[in-house]
Amino acid sequence: MTIPTLHTLPNGVRVVCDPMPGLETLALTVVAGRGAAYEDPARSGWSHLLEHMVFKGAGGRSARDIVEVVEAQGGQINAATGYERTSFQIRALKGGLPLGVEVVADLVRRPTLDAGDLAREKQVVAQEIAEAADAPDDYVFDLLQKGAWGDHPVGRPILGTVDSVEAATPEALSDWRASLYAADRLIVSATGAVEEAELLDLAQKAFGDLPATPGAPVPEPAPFVGGSFAETRKLEQAHLVLMLPAAGSRDDDYFALRVFAEALGGGMSSRLFQEAREKRGLAYNIDAYADTYADIGALGIYAGCAAKDAAQTAQVCAEQLLALVERIDEAELARCKAQLKAHMFMAREQPLARAEQAAGQALTFGRLFSPAELAAGVESVSAADIARLGRRMLDPAKAATAVLGAKSALGAGEIFRRALFGGQ
């Protein structure tokens, strides 16, 4: 059995190698442990814009050259920007690691950032912002983000605004790139048909000379402020998102939060699915989820329902949450643990998800976790932990709610809040 390894280059860049014997493919991700949470209002959306721009040309290759050289070897290339990280990802056939590292290193270190490309890409991002605003099941989460985290960068959309994106210049983006992709929070993570010696050699050549200067400082954790946002829109459904403050990834209650979310709305046997959909027919889509960052986190509930049913749906969500805080029996607890472990381990069987997970562990904890450790964390959660976490989430009497739909649905957030906290 192979064991994943974590190495640190002299300049601080970390390298994760996680071979998966028997695979004919590999996954490579280079993760910069900074994202939209590091932006001030004037640079809102710049991390995402920069992620777009590096694909317009890098290392002497044009935008077309970048994708063609990867796809010519059977590979796929992608990227993603989040609040705490930016990832550049390649899937490739066995033997594709040297080209993958070379291409991604060019994206991270040697983008062209041409002024003409930037002007065109600003238009593309403006359309992406408009598309998100037109998609109610996307836009409602932007409303919720603001309601939960207020004026902190985590409360702003990752895409930024048209005005903030328009203000970016090639020179300013170049400075932001050096700050965002600095060596101190850069992870090179490869999984699948990879060999440790080759990966370390390639990483050293590609990133070993990156200056060991610190990048943008880690922002203060966002306080959960809570608040209600509701907008009238002519839609066939009302979209509800309801949220309570909870635990971050480094919190002792992290696994309890994951189990709590699973019990409340994680699957077809969950309380919300059974009560709101199966028993009452209130919603087709209803689920609960753990939204976690390194030091902050929340429990969220999403429901799409008819406007006339929004109030009742919010009431049911509150009632089921309160009932879970009061009691979970051993059979339900065991079922939720089994489902959560299955989700975690199934993801580990996908090379890219596995490489991203390892990079996240290295960034957040400075170490890697074995499957046995993750399973033990899940298994350690008790009924008493569920109750204690529930009281912790309810104690501040703060909730963030977002409702999008017909006017008759807009009071659902207040109904949820009153059902949980009474007249507070």
Short mmCIF file of C-alpha atoms in Angstrom, two decimals:
data_model
loop_
_atom_site.label_atom_id
_atom_site.label_comp_id
_atom_site.label_asym_id
_atom_site.label_seq_id
_atom_site.Cartn_x
_atom_site.Cartn_y
_atom_site.Cartn_z
CA MET A 1 0.00 0.00 0.00
CA THR A 2 1.35 3.43 -0.93
CA ILE A 3 1.33 6.24 1.62
CA PRO A 4 0.84 9.90 0.63
CA THR A 5 3.81 12.11 1.41
CA LEU A 6 4.13 15.83 2.12
CA HIS A 7 7.38 17.68 1.41
CA THR A 8 8.39 21.32 1.78
CA LEU A 9 10.81 22.94 -0.65
CA PRO A 10 13.40 25.38 0.79
CA ASN A 11 11.29 28.38 -0.31
CA GLY A 12 8.15 27.11 1.44
CA VAL A 13 6.30 25.54 -1.50
CA ARG A 14 4.77 22.26 -0.38
CA VAL A 15 4.48 19.12 -2.49
CA VAL A 16 2.01 16.27 -1.96
CA CYS A 17 2.54 12.95 -3.74
CA ASP A 18 -0.25 10.38 -3.48
CA PRO A 19 0.21 7.44 -5.88
CA MET A 20 -2.81 5.25 -6.67
CA PRO A 21 -1.47 1.93 -8.02
CA GLY A 22 -3.22 0.48 -11.04
CA LEU A 23 -4.38 3.79 -12.52
CA GLU A 24 -3.56 4.83 -16.06
CA THR A 25 -4.31 8.50 -15.34
CA LEU A 26 -3.15 11.18 -12.95
CA ALA A 27 -4.48 14.39 -11.44
CA LEU A 28 -2.35 17.44 -10.74
CA THR A 29 -3.53 20.50 -8.86
CA VAL A 30 -1.47 23.52 -7.95
CA VAL A 31 -3.31 25.32 -5.19
CA ALA A 32 -2.63 28.85 -4.06
CA GLY A 33 -4.01 29.16 -0.55
CA ARG A 34 -5.52 32.59 -1.13
CA GLY A 35 -8.68 33.73 -2.85
CA ALA A 36 -11.56 36.17 -2.68
CA ALA A 37 -11.43 36.42 1.13
CA TYR A 38 -8.11 38.26 0.78
CA GLU A 39 -9.56 41.07 -1.35
CA ASP A 40 -10.43 44.58 -0.26
CA PRO A 41 -13.57 46.17 -1.79
CA ALA A 42 -11.59 47.88 -4.55
CA ARG A 43 -10.16 44.53 -5.68
CA SER A 44 -13.34 42.50 -5.26
CA GLY A 45 -13.41 39.84 -7.96
CA TRP A 46 -9.76 40.24 -8.94
CA SER A 47 -8.76 36.73 -7.84
CA HIS A 48 -11.38 35.26 -10.15
CA LEU A 49 -10.50 37.68 -12.95
CA LEU A 50 -6.82 36.75 -12.61
CA GLU A 51 -7.70 33.05 -12.82
CA HIS A 52 -9.40 33.82 -16.15
CA MET A 53 -6.55 35.98 -17.41
CA VAL A 54 -3.71 33.51 -16.95
CA PHE A 55 -5.39 31.26 -19.52
CA LYS A 56 -5.24 34.05 -22.14
CA GLY A 57 -1.52 33.45 -22.52
CA ALA A 58 1.39 32.25 -20.38
CA GLY A 59 4.97 31.09 -20.78
CA GLY A 60 5.06 32.00 -24.46
CA ARG A 61 1.90 30.04 -25.28
CA SER A 62 -1.30 31.62 -26.54
CA ALA A 63 -4.70 30.81 -25.06
CA ARG A 64 -5.25 28.25 -27.82
CA ASP A 65 -1.76 26.78 -27.40
CA ILE A 66 -2.33 26.19 -23.70
CA VAL A 67 -5.39 24.02 -24.18
CA GLU A 68 -4.16 22.33 -27.36
CA VAL A 69 -0.84 21.21 -25.90
CA VAL A 70 -2.63 19.64 -22.93
CA GLU A 71 -5.42 18.05 -24.95
CA ALA A 72 -2.95 16.71 -27.53
CA GLN A 73 -1.72 14.34 -24.81
CA GLY A 74 -5.26 13.36 -23.78
CA GLY A 75 -5.36 15.79 -20.86
CA GLN A 76 -7.91 18.25 -19.51
CA ILE A 77 -7.21 21.59 -17.85
CA ASN A 78 -9.38 23.68 -15.55
CA ALA A 79 -9.24 26.14 -12.67
CA ALA A 80 -11.42 27.37 -9.82
CA THR A 81 -11.44 30.35 -7.47
CA GLY A 82 -12.86 30.17 -3.96
CA TYR A 83 -12.74 32.38 -0.91
CA GLU A 84 -9.65 30.75 0.60
CA ARG A 85 -7.92 29.14 -2.38
CA THR A 86 -7.36 29.20 -6.13
CA SER A 87 -6.74 25.89 -7.91
CA PHE A 88 -5.23 25.05 -11.29
CA GLN A 89 -6.04 21.49 -12.27
CA ILE A 90 -4.93 19.01 -14.91
CA ARG A 91 -6.14 15.48 -15.59
CA ALA A 92 -3.75 13.51 -17.80
CA LEU A 93 -2.74 10.07 -18.95
CA LYS A 94 0.16 8.30 -17.26
CA GLY A 95 3.35 10.05 -18.32
CA GLY A 96 1.69 13.44 -18.58
CA LEU A 97 3.10 14.87 -15.35
CA PRO A 98 6.08 16.80 -16.85
CA LEU A 99 3.88 18.70 -19.30
CA GLY A 100 1.21 19.26 -16.64
CA VAL A 101 3.66 20.82 -14.18
CA GLU A 102 5.22 22.94 -16.94
CA VAL A 103 1.89 24.33 -18.16
CA VAL A 104 0.51 25.07 -14.69
CA ALA A 105 3.79 26.66 -13.57
CA ASP A 106 3.53 28.98 -16.58
CA LEU A 107 -0.05 29.91 -15.63
CA VAL A 108 0.88 30.68 -12.03
CA ARG A 109 4.25 32.33 -12.67
CA ARG A 110 4.42 33.66 -16.24
CA PRO A 111 1.02 34.88 -17.46
CA THR A 112 1.09 37.43 -20.27
CA LEU A 113 -1.65 39.71 -18.84
CA ASP A 114 -2.09 41.55 -22.11
CA ALA A 115 -4.15 44.77 -21.98
CA GLY A 116 -6.29 43.81 -24.97
CA ASP A 117 -7.03 40.39 -23.51
CA LEU A 118 -7.92 42.03 -20.22
CA ALA A 119 -10.41 44.39 -21.85
CA ARG A 120 -12.14 41.45 -23.55
CA GLU A 121 -12.09 39.28 -20.43
CA LYS A 122 -13.70 42.03 -18.38
CA GLN A 123 -16.64 41.78 -20.77
CA VAL A 124 -16.73 38.00 -20.31
CA VAL A 125 -16.71 38.31 -16.52
CA ALA A 126 -19.42 40.98 -16.70
CA GLN A 127 -21.57 38.45 -18.55
CA GLU A 128 -20.73 35.83 -15.92
CA ILE A 129 -21.88 38.25 -13.21
CA ALA A 130 -25.08 38.89 -15.16
CA GLU A 131 -25.64 35.16 -15.65
CA ALA A 132 -25.30 34.54 -11.91
CA ALA A 133 -27.80 37.32 -11.20
CA ASP A 134 -30.23 35.76 -13.67
CA ALA A 135 -29.94 32.28 -12.08
CA PRO A 136 -32.12 32.36 -8.95
CA ASP A 137 -30.54 29.30 -7.36
CA ASP A 138 -27.14 31.03 -7.66
CA TYR A 139 -28.19 34.55 -6.80
CA VAL A 140 -30.01 33.54 -3.62
CA PHE A 141 -26.72 32.21 -2.23
CA ASP A 142 -25.02 35.55 -2.94
CA LEU A 143 -27.80 37.21 -0.93
CA LEU A 144 -27.25 34.73 1.88
CA GLN A 145 -23.47 35.25 1.87
CA LYS A 146 -24.03 38.94 2.52
CA GLY A 147 -26.59 38.17 5.21
CA ALA A 148 -24.27 35.77 7.03
CA TRP A 149 -20.92 37.54 6.85
CA GLY A 150 -21.84 41.18 6.26
CA ASP A 151 -19.10 43.54 5.04
CA HIS A 152 -16.27 41.01 5.43
CA PRO A 153 -14.76 39.83 2.11
CA VAL A 154 -16.45 36.44 2.62
CA GLY A 155 -19.75 38.31 2.44
CA ARG A 156 -19.02 39.53 -1.09
CA PRO A 157 -19.54 37.51 -4.30
CA ILE A 158 -16.41 35.77 -5.59
CA LEU A 159 -17.12 37.28 -9.01
CA GLY A 160 -16.97 40.81 -7.62
CA THR A 161 -18.90 43.64 -9.26
CA VAL A 162 -18.73 45.08 -12.76
CA ASP A 163 -17.19 48.27 -11.36
CA SER A 164 -14.51 46.57 -9.26
CA VAL A 165 -13.52 44.24 -12.10
CA GLU A 166 -13.43 47.14 -14.57
CA ALA A 167 -10.89 48.93 -12.35
CA ALA A 168 -8.23 46.23 -12.81
CA THR A 169 -5.17 47.02 -14.94
CA PRO A 170 -2.49 44.61 -16.20
CA GLU A 171 0.07 46.15 -13.81
CA ALA A 172 -2.27 45.93 -10.80
CA LEU A 173 -3.21 42.35 -11.66
CA SER A 174 0.47 41.45 -11.94
CA ASP A 175 1.09 42.77 -8.43
CA TRP A 176 -1.98 40.92 -7.16
CA ARG A 177 -0.76 37.70 -8.79
CA ALA A 178 2.57 37.91 -6.95
CA SER A 179 0.73 38.45 -3.66
CA LEU A 180 -1.93 35.80 -4.26
CA TYR A 181 0.27 33.00 -5.59
CA ALA A 182 3.21 33.51 -3.22
CA ALA A 183 5.35 30.54 -2.20
CA ASP A 184 4.28 30.50 1.44
CA ARG A 185 0.82 29.13 0.59
CA LEU A 186 1.46 27.25 -2.65
CA ILE A 187 0.77 23.50 -2.82
CA VAL A 188 1.68 21.15 -5.68
CA SER A 189 -0.48 18.04 -5.25
CA ALA A 190 -0.48 15.02 -7.58
CA THR A 191 -2.48 11.79 -7.35
CA GLY A 192 -2.86 8.64 -9.43
CA ALA A 193 -0.15 7.41 -11.82
CA VAL A 194 2.63 9.48 -10.27
CA GLU A 195 6.03 8.77 -8.74
CA GLU A 196 7.41 10.71 -5.81
CA ALA A 197 10.94 11.26 -7.12
CA GLU A 198 9.71 12.59 -10.48
CA LEU A 199 7.15 14.89 -8.87
CA LEU A 200 9.67 16.35 -6.42
CA ASP A 201 12.18 16.96 -9.19
CA LEU A 202 9.59 18.65 -11.41
CA ALA A 203 8.24 20.77 -8.54
CA GLN A 204 11.72 21.91 -7.58
CA LYS A 205 12.53 22.93 -11.14
CA ALA A 206 9.19 24.67 -11.70
CA PHE A 207 8.69 26.37 -8.34
CA GLY A 208 11.93 26.05 -6.35
CA ASP A 209 13.22 29.46 -7.40
CA LEU A 210 10.00 31.29 -6.49
CA PRO A 211 10.93 34.03 -3.98
CA ALA A 212 10.26 33.02 -0.39
CA THR A 213 8.51 36.31 0.36
CA PRO A 214 5.15 36.24 2.15
CA GLY A 215 2.05 37.07 0.15
CA ALA A 216 -1.16 38.78 1.18
CA PRO A 217 -1.72 38.42 4.94
CA VAL A 218 -4.42 36.12 6.24
CA PRO A 219 -7.57 38.16 6.92
CA GLU A 220 -9.28 38.15 10.29
CA PRO A 221 -12.01 35.48 10.52
CA ALA A 222 -15.39 36.81 9.45
CA PRO A 223 -17.89 37.34 12.28
CA PHE A 224 -21.33 35.82 11.69
CA VAL A 225 -23.54 38.90 11.71
CA GLY A 226 -26.84 37.41 10.55
CA GLY A 227 -29.54 39.23 8.69
CA SER A 228 -32.50 38.83 6.36
CA PHE A 229 -32.42 39.48 2.62
CA ALA A 230 -35.47 39.06 0.42
CA GLU A 231 -36.17 40.11 -3.15
CA THR A 232 -39.29 39.91 -5.23
CA ARG A 233 -38.82 38.17 -8.55
CA LYS A 234 -41.30 36.62 -10.95
CA LEU A 235 -40.36 32.94 -10.65
CA GLU A 236 -42.13 29.61 -10.74
CA GLN A 237 -40.51 28.71 -7.41
CA ALA A 238 -39.46 30.50 -4.27
CA HIS A 239 -35.85 29.89 -3.28
CA LEU A 240 -35.03 29.81 0.45
CA VAL A 241 -31.62 29.59 2.09
CA LEU A 242 -31.44 29.56 5.87
CA MET A 243 -28.21 29.59 7.88
CA LEU A 244 -26.88 29.42 11.46
CA PRO A 245 -23.31 30.03 12.70
CA ALA A 246 -21.42 26.80 13.33
CA ALA A 247 -17.87 25.44 13.18
CA GLY A 248 -14.88 25.84 10.85
CA SER A 249 -12.56 23.12 9.58
CA ARG A 250 -10.11 23.59 12.47
CA ASP A 251 -12.86 23.57 15.10
CA ASP A 252 -13.30 20.61 17.45
CA ASP A 253 -16.96 20.49 16.38
CA TYR A 254 -16.17 20.05 12.68
CA PHE A 255 -17.15 16.39 12.49
CA ALA A 256 -20.20 16.98 14.68
CA LEU A 257 -21.32 19.66 12.20
CA ARG A 258 -20.90 17.29 9.26
CA VAL A 259 -22.96 14.60 11.00
CA PHE A 260 -25.58 17.18 12.07
CA ALA A 261 -26.00 18.37 8.47
CA GLU A 262 -26.25 14.78 7.25
CA ALA A 263 -29.00 13.99 9.74
CA LEU A 264 -30.92 17.17 9.05
CA GLY A 265 -30.85 17.17 5.26
CA GLY A 266 -28.04 15.11 3.77
CA GLY A 267 -29.93 12.43 1.92
CA MET A 268 -33.24 10.73 1.21
CA SER A 269 -33.49 9.35 4.74
CA SER A 270 -32.77 12.75 6.32
CA ARG A 271 -35.33 14.55 8.44
CA LEU A 272 -35.97 17.40 6.02
CA PHE A 273 -36.36 15.15 2.99
CA GLN A 274 -38.76 12.84 4.81
CA GLU A 275 -40.83 15.56 6.48
CA ALA A 276 -40.88 18.36 3.90
CA ARG A 277 -40.87 16.33 0.69
CA GLU A 278 -42.13 12.82 1.37
CA LYS A 279 -44.70 13.53 4.08
CA ARG A 280 -45.93 17.03 3.16
CA GLY A 281 -44.94 17.47 -0.49
CA LEU A 282 -43.66 20.99 0.12
CA ALA A 283 -40.44 20.91 -1.91
CA TYR A 284 -38.74 18.93 -4.62
CA ASN A 285 -35.26 20.11 -3.62
CA ILE A 286 -34.47 20.47 0.07
CA ASP A 287 -31.18 19.76 1.79
CA ALA A 288 -28.83 20.82 4.57
CA TYR A 289 -25.09 21.36 4.27
CA ALA A 290 -22.01 22.34 6.24
CA ASP A 291 -20.37 25.48 4.82
CA THR A 292 -16.87 25.52 6.30
CA TYR A 293 -13.75 27.63 5.98
CA ALA A 294 -10.56 27.31 8.03
CA ASP A 295 -11.77 29.23 11.09
CA ILE A 296 -15.45 29.92 10.47
CA GLY A 297 -18.40 27.85 9.38
CA ALA A 298 -22.15 27.60 9.20
CA LEU A 299 -25.02 25.18 8.85
CA GLY A 300 -27.13 25.92 5.80
CA ILE A 301 -30.51 24.76 4.52
CA TYR A 302 -31.71 25.22 0.93
CA ALA A 303 -35.27 24.68 -0.30
CA GLY A 304 -37.04 25.36 -3.57
CA CYS A 305 -40.81 25.42 -3.17
CA ALA A 306 -44.02 27.07 -4.35
CA ALA A 307 -44.37 30.62 -3.03
CA LYS A 308 -47.56 29.65 -1.19
CA ASP A 309 -45.61 26.96 0.67
CA ALA A 310 -42.57 29.05 1.62
CA ALA A 311 -43.80 29.96 5.09
CA GLN A 312 -44.69 26.36 5.94
CA THR A 313 -41.39 25.11 4.53
CA ALA A 314 -39.44 27.56 6.71
CA GLN A 315 -41.49 26.48 9.73
CA VAL A 316 -40.77 22.79 9.04
CA CYS A 317 -37.05 23.52 8.66
CA ALA A 318 -36.96 25.22 12.06
CA GLU A 319 -38.99 22.47 13.72
CA GLN A 320 -36.80 19.69 12.37
CA LEU A 321 -33.64 21.53 13.38
CA LEU A 322 -34.91 22.02 16.93
CA ALA A 323 -36.03 18.39 17.14
CA LEU A 324 -32.56 17.22 16.08
CA VAL A 325 -30.97 19.34 18.80
CA GLU A 326 -33.26 17.67 21.32
CA ARG A 327 -32.68 14.06 20.28
CA ILE A 328 -30.97 11.74 17.83
CA ASP A 329 -31.18 7.99 18.44
CA GLU A 330 -28.30 5.59 17.94
CA ALA A 331 -29.69 4.03 14.75
CA GLU A 332 -30.03 7.42 13.05
CA LEU A 333 -26.62 8.50 14.28
CA ALA A 334 -25.01 5.31 12.93
CA ARG A 335 -26.75 5.72 9.57
CA CYS A 336 -25.55 9.31 9.22
CA LYS A 337 -21.99 8.35 10.10
CA ALA A 338 -22.05 5.59 7.48
CA GLN A 339 -23.35 8.00 4.82
CA LEU A 340 -20.77 10.65 5.69
CA LYS A 341 -17.89 8.17 5.55
CA ALA A 342 -19.17 6.89 2.21
CA HIS A 343 -19.19 10.44 0.79
CA MET A 344 -15.67 11.05 2.04
CA PHE A 345 -14.21 7.77 0.81
CA MET A 346 -15.97 7.81 -2.55
CA ALA A 347 -14.39 11.21 -3.19
CA ARG A 348 -11.00 9.70 -2.37
CA GLU A 349 -11.45 7.24 -5.23
CA GLN A 350 -11.47 10.16 -7.72
CA PRO A 351 -7.88 11.35 -8.34
CA LEU A 352 -8.64 15.06 -8.74
CA ALA A 353 -10.89 15.21 -5.66
CA ARG A 354 -8.20 13.33 -3.75
CA ALA A 355 -5.45 15.72 -4.86
CA GLU A 356 -7.59 18.73 -3.91
CA GLN A 357 -8.44 17.20 -0.53
CA ALA A 358 -4.77 16.60 0.25
CA ALA A 359 -3.87 20.15 -0.77
CA GLY A 360 -6.62 21.48 1.51
CA GLN A 361 -5.32 19.44 4.44
CA ALA A 362 -1.77 20.68 3.88
CA LEU A 363 -2.96 24.29 3.72
CA THR A 364 -5.27 24.15 6.72
CA PHE A 365 -3.43 21.79 9.05
CA GLY A 366 0.12 21.51 7.69
CA ARG A 367 -0.26 17.73 7.51
CA LEU A 368 -2.15 14.95 5.76
CA PHE A 369 -4.87 12.79 7.33
CA SER A 370 -5.23 9.08 6.73
CA PRO A 371 -8.64 7.57 5.93
CA ALA A 372 -8.53 5.90 9.35
CA GLU A 373 -8.15 9.27 11.06
CA LEU A 374 -11.07 10.74 9.12
CA ALA A 375 -13.22 7.73 9.92
CA ALA A 376 -12.28 7.99 13.59
CA GLY A 377 -13.28 11.64 13.60
CA VAL A 378 -16.71 10.77 12.23
CA GLU A 379 -17.15 7.81 14.57
CA SER A 380 -16.23 9.91 17.62
CA VAL A 381 -19.38 12.05 17.26
CA SER A 382 -21.95 11.24 19.94
CA ALA A 383 -25.56 12.19 20.49
CA ALA A 384 -24.34 14.53 23.21
CA ASP A 385 -22.05 16.23 20.67
CA ILE A 386 -25.00 16.79 18.33
CA ALA A 387 -27.03 18.37 21.14
CA ARG A 388 -24.14 20.54 22.31
CA LEU A 389 -23.40 21.76 18.79
CA GLY A 390 -27.08 22.50 18.27
CA ARG A 391 -27.20 24.66 21.40
CA ARG A 392 -24.01 26.39 20.29
CA MET A 393 -25.56 27.26 16.92
CA LEU A 394 -28.75 28.56 18.52
CA ASP A 395 -27.13 30.40 21.41
CA PRO A 396 -26.30 33.69 19.62
CA ALA A 397 -29.90 33.87 18.36
CA LYS A 398 -28.53 34.87 14.97
CA ALA A 399 -29.63 33.53 11.62
CA ALA A 400 -28.97 34.56 8.05
CA THR A 401 -31.84 34.10 5.62
CA ALA A 402 -32.30 34.80 1.94
CA VAL A 403 -35.56 34.45 0.02
CA LEU A 404 -36.07 35.03 -3.68
CA GLY A 405 -39.46 34.79 -5.34
CA ALA A 406 -43.01 36.08 -5.28
CA LYS A 407 -43.96 38.68 -2.68
CA SER A 408 -46.03 36.14 -0.77
CA ALA A 409 -42.85 34.10 -0.04
CA LEU A 410 -40.68 36.89 1.32
CA GLY A 411 -41.68 36.49 4.97
CA ALA A 412 -40.29 32.93 5.15
CA GLY A 413 -36.97 34.06 6.61
CA GLU A 414 -38.65 35.84 9.49
CA ILE A 415 -40.84 32.80 10.15
CA PHE A 416 -37.73 30.62 10.37
CA ARG A 417 -36.09 33.05 12.77
CA ARG A 418 -39.17 33.35 15.01
CA ALA A 419 -39.65 29.59 15.10
CA LEU A 420 -36.09 29.20 16.38
CA PHE A 421 -35.73 32.17 18.70
CA GLY A 422 -39.25 33.29 19.52
CA GLY A 423 -39.57 37.06 19.72
CA GLN A 424 -35.79 37.69 19.99
#
